[in-house]
């Protein structure tokens, strides 16, 4: 190592030692003005972790004073800059609730929503925090409809809604896969309910055509595997789903298959009606015979009583 490099190394080490020593002294200091200025300085220099530590010490002391507003705003942002989004969201919301007339209030409420948005998970994970983010974004949009950040907020909601849609679609596919098991009955019913709910929740989704086809397919299979007394109702429902599909998606790649399922379901329903009609006829005939036998028995007993 050359002497020049040695001098540079010693100089940098001295700066680091001085900086650490200065911060250590500040941590122990009770000079609140000094702590306040140092916290702001560290924040401005991008030393957000150090700023947070000093703000933690000074904020309880300056609360209610003229210095508190900027300090609390910086404190929230320092958490945001260090990617502590849940804490940042909480502090931005607290700032807004405390200083709702401040020139910084609009930005604070937006950052509350944005922090929650950044913390929201991918579509394949639990979306409860995403729903909290949507509520926060809507609160911002309702409170500041003229904000420059309004369109950005709309795009955030659109992105979150897409995650909800992807999550719901994955759940629908899961139910569909479960119908291939040994005991598919309950999963057929779950699919029918789930597919219909998806269409209601996401009427403009690109997935609706595929799920509408699967609804026809699943409902027909469910009807075929149903007990006799339920076949008529469930085949009729399947036919209705098929008619709705043909009307809504006349150019669909699934149309030929839907037509085939519709024809098969119609044939099976007609067969069911024939069997039902024959069964009812036999039942009526058996009932008639029993009634006649009962009458004959009653007449025979009456004659015996007369003879006695």
PDB file of C-alpha atoms in Angstrom:
ATOM      1  CA  UNK A   1       0.000   0.000   0.000  1.00  0.00           C
ATOM      2  CA  UNK A   2       1.455   3.401  -1.005  1.00  0.00           C
ATOM      3  CA  UNK A   3       1.677   6.282   1.431  1.00  0.00           C
ATOM      4  CA  UNK A   4      -1.030   8.122  -0.482  1.00  0.00           C
ATOM      5  CA  UNK A   5      -3.376   5.168  -0.070  1.00  0.00           C
ATOM      6  CA  UNK A   6      -2.473   4.927   3.607  1.00  0.00           C
ATOM      7  CA  UNK A   7      -3.336   8.583   4.147  1.00  0.00           C
ATOM      8  CA  UNK A   8      -6.662   8.169   2.364  1.00  0.00           C
ATOM      9  CA  UNK A   9      -7.480   5.071   4.432  1.00  0.00           C
ATOM     10  CA  UNK A  10      -6.589   6.855   7.695  1.00  0.00           C
ATOM     11  CA  UNK A  11      -8.672   9.884   6.671  1.00  0.00           C
ATOM     12  CA  UNK A  12     -11.729   7.789   5.852  1.00  0.00           C
ATOM     13  CA  UNK A  13     -11.383   5.745   9.040  1.00  0.00           C
ATOM     14  CA  UNK A  14     -11.169   8.980  11.030  1.00  0.00           C
ATOM     15  CA  UNK A  15     -14.338  10.278   9.406  1.00  0.00           C
ATOM     16  CA  UNK A  16     -16.143   7.015  10.183  1.00  0.00           C
ATOM     17  CA  UNK A  17     -14.950   7.034  13.797  1.00  0.00           C
ATOM     18  CA  UNK A  18     -15.940  10.666  14.183  1.00  0.00           C
ATOM     19  CA  UNK A  19     -19.358  10.011  12.643  1.00  0.00           C
ATOM     20  CA  UNK A  20     -20.035   7.036  14.895  1.00  0.00           C
ATOM     21  CA  UNK A  21     -18.822   8.939  17.915  1.00  0.00           C
ATOM     22  CA  UNK A  22     -21.027  11.904  17.086  1.00  0.00           C
ATOM     23  CA  UNK A  23     -24.105   9.726  16.674  1.00  0.00           C
ATOM     24  CA  UNK A  24     -23.331   7.839  19.903  1.00  0.00           C
ATOM     25  CA  UNK A  25     -23.191  11.158  21.785  1.00  0.00           C
ATOM     26  CA  UNK A  26     -26.467  12.260  20.209  1.00  0.00           C
ATOM     27  CA  UNK A  27     -28.159   9.060  21.339  1.00  0.00           C
ATOM     28  CA  UNK A  28     -27.235   9.912  24.933  1.00  0.00           C
ATOM     29  CA  UNK A  29     -27.956  13.643  24.625  1.00  0.00           C
ATOM     30  CA  UNK A  30     -30.846  15.430  26.345  1.00  0.00           C
ATOM     31  CA  UNK A  31     -30.378  18.582  24.325  1.00  0.00           C
ATOM     32  CA  UNK A  32     -33.679  18.327  22.449  1.00  0.00           C
ATOM     33  CA  UNK A  33     -32.955  21.177  20.041  1.00  0.00           C
ATOM     34  CA  UNK A  34     -29.694  19.493  19.080  1.00  0.00           C
ATOM     35  CA  UNK A  35     -31.444  16.140  18.657  1.00  0.00           C
ATOM     36  CA  UNK A  36     -34.170  17.712  16.527  1.00  0.00           C
ATOM     37  CA  UNK A  37     -31.684  19.415  14.206  1.00  0.00           C
ATOM     38  CA  UNK A  38     -29.537  16.279  13.976  1.00  0.00           C
ATOM     39  CA  UNK A  39     -32.548  14.068  13.162  1.00  0.00           C
ATOM     40  CA  UNK A  40     -33.576  16.422  10.359  1.00  0.00           C
ATOM     41  CA  UNK A  41     -30.000  16.566   9.091  1.00  0.00           C
ATOM     42  CA  UNK A  42     -29.625  12.789   9.012  1.00  0.00           C
ATOM     43  CA  UNK A  43     -32.975  12.570   7.215  1.00  0.00           C
ATOM     44  CA  UNK A  44     -31.902  15.100   4.577  1.00  0.00           C
ATOM     45  CA  UNK A  45     -28.625  13.230   4.087  1.00  0.00           C
ATOM     46  CA  UNK A  46     -30.458   9.937   3.508  1.00  0.00           C
ATOM     47  CA  UNK A  47     -29.341   8.400   6.821  1.00  0.00           C
ATOM     48  CA  UNK A  48     -32.881   7.301   7.519  1.00  0.00           C
ATOM     49  CA  UNK A  49     -32.178   4.636  10.139  1.00  0.00           C
ATOM     50  CA  UNK A  50     -30.220   7.117  12.235  1.00  0.00           C
ATOM     51  CA  UNK A  51     -32.931   9.723  11.724  1.00  0.00           C
ATOM     52  CA  UNK A  52     -35.564   7.257  12.982  1.00  0.00           C
ATOM     53  CA  UNK A  53     -33.567   6.552  16.140  1.00  0.00           C
ATOM     54  CA  UNK A  54     -33.238  10.264  16.940  1.00  0.00           C
ATOM     55  CA  UNK A  55     -36.868  11.034  16.050  1.00  0.00           C
ATOM     56  CA  UNK A  56     -37.923   8.238  18.423  1.00  0.00           C
ATOM     57  CA  UNK A  57     -36.173  10.137  21.205  1.00  0.00           C
ATOM     58  CA  UNK A  58     -37.222  13.664  20.367  1.00  0.00           C
ATOM     59  CA  UNK A  59     -40.820  13.284  19.126  1.00  0.00           C
ATOM     60  CA  UNK A  60     -42.399  12.588  22.550  1.00  0.00           C
ATOM     61  CA  UNK A  61     -40.729  15.747  23.863  1.00  0.00           C
ATOM     62  CA  UNK A  62     -41.676  18.128  21.032  1.00  0.00           C
ATOM     63  CA  UNK A  63     -45.197  16.744  20.579  1.00  0.00           C
ATOM     64  CA  UNK A  64     -47.683  19.604  20.256  1.00  0.00           C
ATOM     65  CA  UNK A  65     -44.997  22.163  19.385  1.00  0.00           C
ATOM     66  CA  UNK A  66     -44.396  23.874  16.057  1.00  0.00           C
ATOM     67  CA  UNK A  67     -41.492  21.522  15.352  1.00  0.00           C
ATOM     68  CA  UNK A  68     -43.563  18.346  15.605  1.00  0.00           C
ATOM     69  CA  UNK A  69     -45.327  18.587  12.240  1.00  0.00           C
ATOM     70  CA  UNK A  70     -42.203  18.386  10.060  1.00  0.00           C
ATOM     71  CA  UNK A  71     -40.575  15.850  12.367  1.00  0.00           C
ATOM     72  CA  UNK A  72     -43.570  13.482  12.241  1.00  0.00           C
ATOM     73  CA  UNK A  73     -43.801  13.825   8.459  1.00  0.00           C
ATOM     74  CA  UNK A  74     -40.096  13.046   8.057  1.00  0.00           C
ATOM     75  CA  UNK A  75     -40.445  10.187  10.541  1.00  0.00           C
ATOM     76  CA  UNK A  76     -43.129   8.561   8.402  1.00  0.00           C
ATOM     77  CA  UNK A  77     -41.066   9.060   5.246  1.00  0.00           C
ATOM     78  CA  UNK A  78     -37.945   7.656   6.915  1.00  0.00           C
ATOM     79  CA  UNK A  79     -39.834   4.406   7.523  1.00  0.00           C
ATOM     80  CA  UNK A  80     -41.028   4.449   3.924  1.00  0.00           C
ATOM     81  CA  UNK A  81     -37.486   4.988   2.598  1.00  0.00           C
ATOM     82  CA  UNK A  82     -36.280   1.989   4.598  1.00  0.00           C
ATOM     83  CA  UNK A  83     -39.160  -0.101   3.126  1.00  0.00           C
ATOM     84  CA  UNK A  84     -40.988  -0.513   6.415  1.00  0.00           C
ATOM     85  CA  UNK A  85     -44.258  -0.008   4.591  1.00  0.00           C
ATOM     86  CA  UNK A  86     -46.707  -1.100   7.281  1.00  0.00           C
ATOM     87  CA  UNK A  87     -45.149   1.234   9.842  1.00  0.00           C
ATOM     88  CA  UNK A  88     -44.924   4.026   7.268  1.00  0.00           C
ATOM     89  CA  UNK A  89     -48.609   3.633   6.388  1.00  0.00           C
ATOM     90  CA  UNK A  90     -49.561   3.897  10.050  1.00  0.00           C
ATOM     91  CA  UNK A  91     -47.417   7.003  10.634  1.00  0.00           C
ATOM     92  CA  UNK A  92     -48.673   8.748   7.480  1.00  0.00           C
ATOM     93  CA  UNK A  93     -52.278   8.075   8.541  1.00  0.00           C
ATOM     94  CA  UNK A  94     -51.555   9.360  12.060  1.00  0.00           C
ATOM     95  CA  UNK A  95     -50.014  12.476  10.532  1.00  0.00           C
ATOM     96  CA  UNK A  96     -53.085  13.063   8.368  1.00  0.00           C
ATOM     97  CA  UNK A  97     -55.466  12.562  11.292  1.00  0.00           C
ATOM     98  CA  UNK A  98     -53.416  14.966  13.430  1.00  0.00           C
ATOM     99  CA  UNK A  99     -52.622  17.629  10.810  1.00  0.00           C
ATOM    100  CA  UNK A 100     -55.512  17.335   8.330  1.00  0.00           C
ATOM    101  CA  UNK A 101     -55.299  21.075   7.579  1.00  0.00           C
ATOM    102  CA  UNK A 102     -51.579  20.927   6.858  1.00  0.00           C
ATOM    103  CA  UNK A 103     -50.254  21.562   3.320  1.00  0.00           C
ATOM    104  CA  UNK A 104     -48.661  18.115   3.709  1.00  0.00           C
ATOM    105  CA  UNK A 105     -51.943  16.354   4.565  1.00  0.00           C
ATOM    106  CA  UNK A 106     -52.787  15.359   0.982  1.00  0.00           C
ATOM    107  CA  UNK A 107     -49.370  13.832   0.410  1.00  0.00           C
ATOM    108  CA  UNK A 108     -49.533  12.043   3.754  1.00  0.00           C
ATOM    109  CA  UNK A 109     -52.887  10.418   2.951  1.00  0.00           C
ATOM    110  CA  UNK A 110     -51.651   9.367  -0.481  1.00  0.00           C
ATOM    111  CA  UNK A 111     -48.469   7.922   1.023  1.00  0.00           C
ATOM    112  CA  UNK A 112     -50.573   6.007   3.540  1.00  0.00           C
ATOM    113  CA  UNK A 113     -52.364   4.338   0.618  1.00  0.00           C
ATOM    114  CA  UNK A 114     -49.198   3.927  -1.446  1.00  0.00           C
ATOM    115  CA  UNK A 115     -47.337   2.282   1.441  1.00  0.00           C
ATOM    116  CA  UNK A 116     -50.128  -0.274   1.860  1.00  0.00           C
ATOM    117  CA  UNK A 117     -50.161  -0.781  -1.904  1.00  0.00           C
ATOM    118  CA  UNK A 118     -46.437  -1.560  -1.968  1.00  0.00           C
ATOM    119  CA  UNK A 119     -46.860  -3.979   0.936  1.00  0.00           C
ATOM    120  CA  UNK A 120     -49.678  -5.913  -0.781  1.00  0.00           C
ATOM    121  CA  UNK A 121     -48.617  -9.433  -1.855  1.00  0.00           C
ATOM    122  CA  UNK A 122     -48.688 -11.256  -5.182  1.00  0.00           C
ATOM    123  CA  UNK A 123     -52.053 -12.635  -6.308  1.00  0.00           C
ATOM    124  CA  UNK A 124     -51.268 -16.177  -5.139  1.00  0.00           C
ATOM    125  CA  UNK A 125     -51.024 -15.082  -1.483  1.00  0.00           C
ATOM    126  CA  UNK A 126     -53.605 -13.918   1.050  1.00  0.00           C
ATOM    127  CA  UNK A 127     -55.128 -10.658  -0.246  1.00  0.00           C
ATOM    128  CA  UNK A 128     -56.415  -9.173   3.021  1.00  0.00           C
ATOM    129  CA  UNK A 129     -53.705  -6.488   3.060  1.00  0.00           C
ATOM    130  CA  UNK A 130     -54.516  -5.696  -0.583  1.00  0.00           C
ATOM    131  CA  UNK A 131     -58.123  -5.025   0.434  1.00  0.00           C
ATOM    132  CA  UNK A 132     -56.856  -2.647   3.121  1.00  0.00           C
ATOM    133  CA  UNK A 133     -54.844  -0.888   0.424  1.00  0.00           C
ATOM    134  CA  UNK A 134     -57.938  -0.528  -1.784  1.00  0.00           C
ATOM    135  CA  UNK A 135     -59.873   1.006   1.112  1.00  0.00           C
ATOM    136  CA  UNK A 136     -57.034   3.446   1.782  1.00  0.00           C
ATOM    137  CA  UNK A 137     -56.780   4.432  -1.894  1.00  0.00           C
ATOM    138  CA  UNK A 138     -60.532   4.990  -2.117  1.00  0.00           C
ATOM    139  CA  UNK A 139     -60.392   7.133   1.020  1.00  0.00           C
ATOM    140  CA  UNK A 140     -57.697   9.277  -0.619  1.00  0.00           C
ATOM    141  CA  UNK A 141     -59.681   9.574  -3.864  1.00  0.00           C
ATOM    142  CA  UNK A 142     -62.834  10.575  -1.984  1.00  0.00           C
ATOM    143  CA  UNK A 143     -60.963  13.120   0.116  1.00  0.00           C
ATOM    144  CA  UNK A 144     -58.896  14.647  -2.708  1.00  0.00           C
ATOM    145  CA  UNK A 145     -60.761  14.167  -6.010  1.00  0.00           C
ATOM    146  CA  UNK A 146     -58.828  17.039  -7.613  1.00  0.00           C
ATOM    147  CA  UNK A 147     -55.403  15.731  -6.605  1.00  0.00           C
ATOM    148  CA  UNK A 148     -52.579  15.412  -9.122  1.00  0.00           C
ATOM    149  CA  UNK A 149     -52.167  11.884  -7.753  1.00  0.00           C
ATOM    150  CA  UNK A 150     -55.781  10.901  -8.529  1.00  0.00           C
ATOM    151  CA  UNK A 151     -54.997   9.072 -11.799  1.00  0.00           C
ATOM    152  CA  UNK A 152     -52.076   7.315 -10.144  1.00  0.00           C
ATOM    153  CA  UNK A 153     -54.446   6.150  -7.420  1.00  0.00           C
ATOM    154  CA  UNK A 154     -56.843   4.780 -10.054  1.00  0.00           C
ATOM    155  CA  UNK A 155     -54.032   2.775 -11.664  1.00  0.00           C
ATOM    156  CA  UNK A 156     -53.112   1.375  -8.225  1.00  0.00           C
ATOM    157  CA  UNK A 157     -56.694   0.206  -7.665  1.00  0.00           C
ATOM    158  CA  UNK A 158     -56.805  -1.323 -11.160  1.00  0.00           C
ATOM    159  CA  UNK A 159     -53.626  -3.246 -10.400  1.00  0.00           C
ATOM    160  CA  UNK A 160     -54.997  -4.525  -7.080  1.00  0.00           C
ATOM    161  CA  UNK A 161     -58.299  -5.512  -8.696  1.00  0.00           C
ATOM    162  CA  UNK A 162     -56.320  -7.521 -11.223  1.00  0.00           C
ATOM    163  CA  UNK A 163     -54.667  -9.373  -8.341  1.00  0.00           C
ATOM    164  CA  UNK A 164     -58.079 -10.140  -6.832  1.00  0.00           C
ATOM    165  CA  UNK A 165     -59.211 -11.408 -10.227  1.00  0.00           C
ATOM    166  CA  UNK A 166     -56.151 -13.644 -10.632  1.00  0.00           C
ATOM    167  CA  UNK A 167     -56.621 -14.975  -7.096  1.00  0.00           C
ATOM    168  CA  UNK A 168     -60.303 -15.768  -7.718  1.00  0.00           C
ATOM    169  CA  UNK A 169     -59.498 -17.447 -11.036  1.00  0.00           C
ATOM    170  CA  UNK A 170     -56.857 -19.652  -9.414  1.00  0.00           C
ATOM    171  CA  UNK A 171     -59.391 -20.678  -6.758  1.00  0.00           C
ATOM    172  CA  UNK A 172     -61.891 -21.522  -9.495  1.00  0.00           C
ATOM    173  CA  UNK A 173     -59.347 -23.720 -11.255  1.00  0.00           C
ATOM    174  CA  UNK A 174     -58.587 -25.458  -7.964  1.00  0.00           C
ATOM    175  CA  UNK A 175     -62.250 -26.421  -7.488  1.00  0.00           C
ATOM    176  CA  UNK A 176     -62.379 -27.617 -11.086  1.00  0.00           C
ATOM    177  CA  UNK A 177     -59.352 -29.875 -10.592  1.00  0.00           C
ATOM    178  CA  UNK A 178     -60.942 -31.365  -7.475  1.00  0.00           C
ATOM    179  CA  UNK A 179     -63.901 -32.633  -9.534  1.00  0.00           C
ATOM    180  CA  UNK A 180     -61.514 -35.209 -10.987  1.00  0.00           C
ATOM    181  CA  UNK A 181     -61.247 -36.946  -7.596  1.00  0.00           C
ATOM    182  CA  UNK A 182     -63.094 -39.983  -6.261  1.00  0.00           C
ATOM    183  CA  UNK A 183     -65.856 -37.974  -4.579  1.00  0.00           C
ATOM    184  CA  UNK A 184     -66.538 -34.998  -6.865  1.00  0.00           C
ATOM    185  CA  UNK A 185     -70.117 -34.214  -5.823  1.00  0.00           C
ATOM    186  CA  UNK A 186     -69.482 -31.345  -3.415  1.00  0.00           C
ATOM    187  CA  UNK A 187     -66.814 -29.915  -5.700  1.00  0.00           C
ATOM    188  CA  UNK A 188     -69.234 -29.847  -8.647  1.00  0.00           C
ATOM    189  CA  UNK A 189     -71.561 -27.755  -6.534  1.00  0.00           C
ATOM    190  CA  UNK A 190     -68.663 -25.561  -5.342  1.00  0.00           C
ATOM    191  CA  UNK A 191     -67.580 -25.007  -8.960  1.00  0.00           C
ATOM    192  CA  UNK A 192     -71.072 -23.945 -10.036  1.00  0.00           C
ATOM    193  CA  UNK A 193     -71.333 -21.407  -7.206  1.00  0.00           C
ATOM    194  CA  UNK A 194     -67.740 -20.206  -7.605  1.00  0.00           C
ATOM    195  CA  UNK A 195     -67.910 -19.723 -11.386  1.00  0.00           C
ATOM    196  CA  UNK A 196     -71.138 -17.726 -11.094  1.00  0.00           C
ATOM    197  CA  UNK A 197     -69.727 -15.563  -8.300  1.00  0.00           C
ATOM    198  CA  UNK A 198     -66.608 -14.891 -10.349  1.00  0.00           C
ATOM    199  CA  UNK A 199     -68.685 -13.553 -13.251  1.00  0.00           C
ATOM    200  CA  UNK A 200     -70.619 -11.281 -10.872  1.00  0.00           C
ATOM    201  CA  UNK A 201     -67.452  -9.971  -9.205  1.00  0.00           C
ATOM    202  CA  UNK A 202     -65.455  -9.525 -12.438  1.00  0.00           C
ATOM    203  CA  UNK A 203     -67.982  -8.976 -15.253  1.00  0.00           C
ATOM    204  CA  UNK A 204     -65.323  -7.673 -17.660  1.00  0.00           C
ATOM    205  CA  UNK A 205     -62.742 -10.397 -17.020  1.00  0.00           C
ATOM    206  CA  UNK A 206     -61.131 -12.186 -19.951  1.00  0.00           C
ATOM    207  CA  UNK A 207     -61.543 -15.408 -17.957  1.00  0.00           C
ATOM    208  CA  UNK A 208     -65.344 -15.336 -18.043  1.00  0.00           C
ATOM    209  CA  UNK A 209     -65.636 -17.187 -21.352  1.00  0.00           C
ATOM    210  CA  UNK A 210     -63.486 -20.080 -20.132  1.00  0.00           C
ATOM    211  CA  UNK A 211     -65.319 -20.297 -16.808  1.00  0.00           C
ATOM    212  CA  UNK A 212     -68.709 -20.083 -18.536  1.00  0.00           C
ATOM    213  CA  UNK A 213     -67.681 -23.093 -20.630  1.00  0.00           C
ATOM    214  CA  UNK A 214     -66.519 -24.974 -17.550  1.00  0.00           C
ATOM    215  CA  UNK A 215     -69.837 -24.093 -15.894  1.00  0.00           C
ATOM    216  CA  UNK A 216     -71.710 -25.884 -18.712  1.00  0.00           C
ATOM    217  CA  UNK A 217     -69.328 -28.814 -18.530  1.00  0.00           C
ATOM    218  CA  UNK A 218     -69.436 -29.190 -14.732  1.00  0.00           C
ATOM    219  CA  UNK A 219     -73.193 -28.686 -14.387  1.00  0.00           C
ATOM    220  CA  UNK A 220     -73.864 -31.420 -16.982  1.00  0.00           C
ATOM    221  CA  UNK A 221     -71.552 -33.841 -15.193  1.00  0.00           C
ATOM    222  CA  UNK A 222     -73.143 -32.940 -11.858  1.00  0.00           C
ATOM    223  CA  UNK A 223     -76.642 -33.597 -13.246  1.00  0.00           C
ATOM    224  CA  UNK A 224     -75.616 -36.951 -14.696  1.00  0.00           C
ATOM    225  CA  UNK A 225     -74.203 -38.102 -11.344  1.00  0.00           C
ATOM    226  CA  UNK A 226     -77.170 -36.858  -9.321  1.00  0.00           C
ATOM    227  CA  UNK A 227     -79.788 -38.991  -7.651  1.00  0.00           C
ATOM    228  CA  UNK A 228     -82.978 -39.540  -9.652  1.00  0.00           C
ATOM    229  CA  UNK A 229     -85.064 -36.892  -7.860  1.00  0.00           C
ATOM    230  CA  UNK A 230     -82.445 -34.191  -8.578  1.00  0.00           C
ATOM    231  CA  UNK A 231     -81.709 -34.995 -12.225  1.00  0.00           C
ATOM    232  CA  UNK A 232     -84.539 -32.968 -13.739  1.00  0.00           C
ATOM    233  CA  UNK A 233     -83.625 -29.801 -11.847  1.00  0.00           C
ATOM    234  CA  UNK A 234     -79.884 -30.106 -12.534  1.00  0.00           C
ATOM    235  CA  UNK A 235     -80.152 -31.066 -16.211  1.00  0.00           C
ATOM    236  CA  UNK A 236     -82.510 -28.116 -16.712  1.00  0.00           C
ATOM    237  CA  UNK A 237     -79.951 -25.856 -15.045  1.00  0.00           C
ATOM    238  CA  UNK A 238     -77.192 -27.220 -17.272  1.00  0.00           C
ATOM    239  CA  UNK A 239     -79.280 -26.542 -20.368  1.00  0.00           C
ATOM    240  CA  UNK A 240     -79.854 -22.974 -19.199  1.00  0.00           C
ATOM    241  CA  UNK A 241     -76.103 -22.478 -18.719  1.00  0.00           C
ATOM    242  CA  UNK A 242     -75.478 -23.829 -22.225  1.00  0.00           C
ATOM    243  CA  UNK A 243     -78.100 -21.505 -23.767  1.00  0.00           C
ATOM    244  CA  UNK A 244     -76.608 -18.523 -21.914  1.00  0.00           C
ATOM    245  CA  UNK A 245     -73.147 -19.448 -23.210  1.00  0.00           C
ATOM    246  CA  UNK A 246     -74.312 -19.792 -26.826  1.00  0.00           C
ATOM    247  CA  UNK A 247     -76.038 -16.430 -26.622  1.00  0.00           C
ATOM    248  CA  UNK A 248     -73.132 -14.607 -25.014  1.00  0.00           C
ATOM    249  CA  UNK A 249     -70.240 -16.216 -26.925  1.00  0.00           C
ATOM    250  CA  UNK A 250     -71.517 -17.064 -30.437  1.00  0.00           C
ATOM    251  CA  UNK A 251     -67.975 -17.051 -31.870  1.00  0.00           C
ATOM    252  CA  UNK A 252     -66.319 -18.978 -29.049  1.00  0.00           C
ATOM    253  CA  UNK A 253     -63.797 -21.742 -29.647  1.00  0.00           C
ATOM    254  CA  UNK A 254     -65.787 -23.735 -27.072  1.00  0.00           C
ATOM    255  CA  UNK A 255     -69.080 -23.375 -28.952  1.00  0.00           C
ATOM    256  CA  UNK A 256     -68.995 -26.761 -30.710  1.00  0.00           C
ATOM    257  CA  UNK A 257     -68.332 -28.582 -27.432  1.00  0.00           C
ATOM    258  CA  UNK A 258     -71.084 -26.614 -25.689  1.00  0.00           C
ATOM    259  CA  UNK A 259     -73.531 -27.580 -28.450  1.00  0.00           C
ATOM    260  CA  UNK A 260     -72.587 -31.237 -27.977  1.00  0.00           C
ATOM    261  CA  UNK A 261     -73.034 -31.027 -24.195  1.00  0.00           C
ATOM    262  CA  UNK A 262     -76.364 -29.250 -24.690  1.00  0.00           C
ATOM    263  CA  UNK A 263     -77.606 -31.984 -27.085  1.00  0.00           C
ATOM    264  CA  UNK A 264     -76.461 -34.761 -24.750  1.00  0.00           C
ATOM    265  CA  UNK A 265     -78.040 -33.095 -21.720  1.00  0.00           C
ATOM    266  CA  UNK A 266     -81.287 -32.571 -23.643  1.00  0.00           C
ATOM    267  CA  UNK A 267     -81.326 -36.247 -24.644  1.00  0.00           C
ATOM    268  CA  UNK A 268     -80.621 -37.395 -21.097  1.00  0.00           C
ATOM    269  CA  UNK A 269     -83.312 -35.099 -19.723  1.00  0.00           C
ATOM    270  CA  UNK A 270     -85.813 -36.520 -22.253  1.00  0.00           C
ATOM    271  CA  UNK A 271     -84.806 -40.041 -21.185  1.00  0.00           C
ATOM    272  CA  UNK A 272     -85.294 -38.992 -17.600  1.00  0.00           C
ATOM    273  CA  UNK A 273     -88.796 -37.687 -18.418  1.00  0.00           C
ATOM    274  CA  UNK A 274     -89.638 -41.026 -20.096  1.00  0.00           C
ATOM    275  CA  UNK A 275     -88.435 -43.014 -17.105  1.00  0.00           C
ATOM    276  CA  UNK A 276     -90.243 -40.677 -14.746  1.00  0.00           C
ATOM    277  CA  UNK A 277     -93.459 -40.936 -16.742  1.00  0.00           C
ATOM    278  CA  UNK A 278     -93.290 -44.748 -16.766  1.00  0.00           C
ATOM    279  CA  UNK A 279     -92.452 -44.809 -13.078  1.00  0.00           C
ATOM    280  CA  UNK A 280     -95.373 -42.500 -12.273  1.00  0.00           C
ATOM    281  CA  UNK A 281     -97.667 -44.627 -14.454  1.00  0.00           C
ATOM    282  CA  UNK A 282     -96.586 -47.827 -12.701  1.00  0.00           C
ATOM    283  CA  UNK A 283     -96.911 -46.131  -9.344  1.00  0.00           C
ATOM    284  CA  UNK A 284    -100.421 -44.931 -10.210  1.00  0.00           C
ATOM    285  CA  UNK A 285    -101.385 -48.412 -11.430  1.00  0.00           C
ATOM    286  CA  UNK A 286    -100.008 -50.005  -8.262  1.00  0.00           C
ATOM    287  CA  UNK A 287    -101.878 -47.473  -6.164  1.00  0.00           C
ATOM    288  CA  UNK A 288    -105.085 -48.209  -8.093  1.00  0.00           C
ATOM    289  CA  UNK A 289    -104.677 -51.942  -7.530  1.00  0.00           C
ATOM    290  CA  UNK A 290    -104.071 -51.403  -3.804  1.00  0.00           C
ATOM    291  CA  UNK A 291    -107.163 -49.238  -3.583  1.00  0.00           C
ATOM    292  CA  UNK A 292    -109.264 -51.907  -5.335  1.00  0.00           C
ATOM    293  CA  UNK A 293    -107.862 -54.617  -3.072  1.00  0.00           C
ATOM    294  CA  UNK A 294    -108.662 -52.487  -0.062  1.00  0.00           C
ATOM    295  CA  UNK A 295    -112.219 -51.956  -1.253  1.00  0.00           C
ATOM    296  CA  UNK A 296    -112.653 -55.704  -1.927  1.00  0.00           C
ATOM    297  CA  UNK A 297    -111.314 -56.506   1.507  1.00  0.00           C
ATOM    298  CA  UNK A 298    -113.656 -54.013   3.132  1.00  0.00           C
ATOM    299  CA  UNK A 299    -116.624 -55.482   1.155  1.00  0.00           C
ATOM    300  CA  UNK A 300    -115.696 -59.026   2.199  1.00  0.00           C
ATOM    301  CA  UNK A 301    -115.503 -58.031   5.855  1.00  0.00           C
ATOM    302  CA  UNK A 302    -118.843 -56.271   5.585  1.00  0.00           C
ATOM    303  CA  UNK A 303    -120.480 -59.440   4.175  1.00  0.00           C
ATOM    304  CA  UNK A 304    -119.024 -61.523   6.983  1.00  0.00           C
ATOM    305  CA  UNK A 305    -120.554 -59.162   9.539  1.00  0.00           C
ATOM    306  CA  UNK A 306    -123.966 -59.389   7.828  1.00  0.00           C
ATOM    307  CA  UNK A 307    -123.771 -63.212   7.811  1.00  0.00           C
ATOM    308  CA  UNK A 308    -123.003 -63.266  11.501  1.00  0.00           C
TER     309      UNK A 308
END
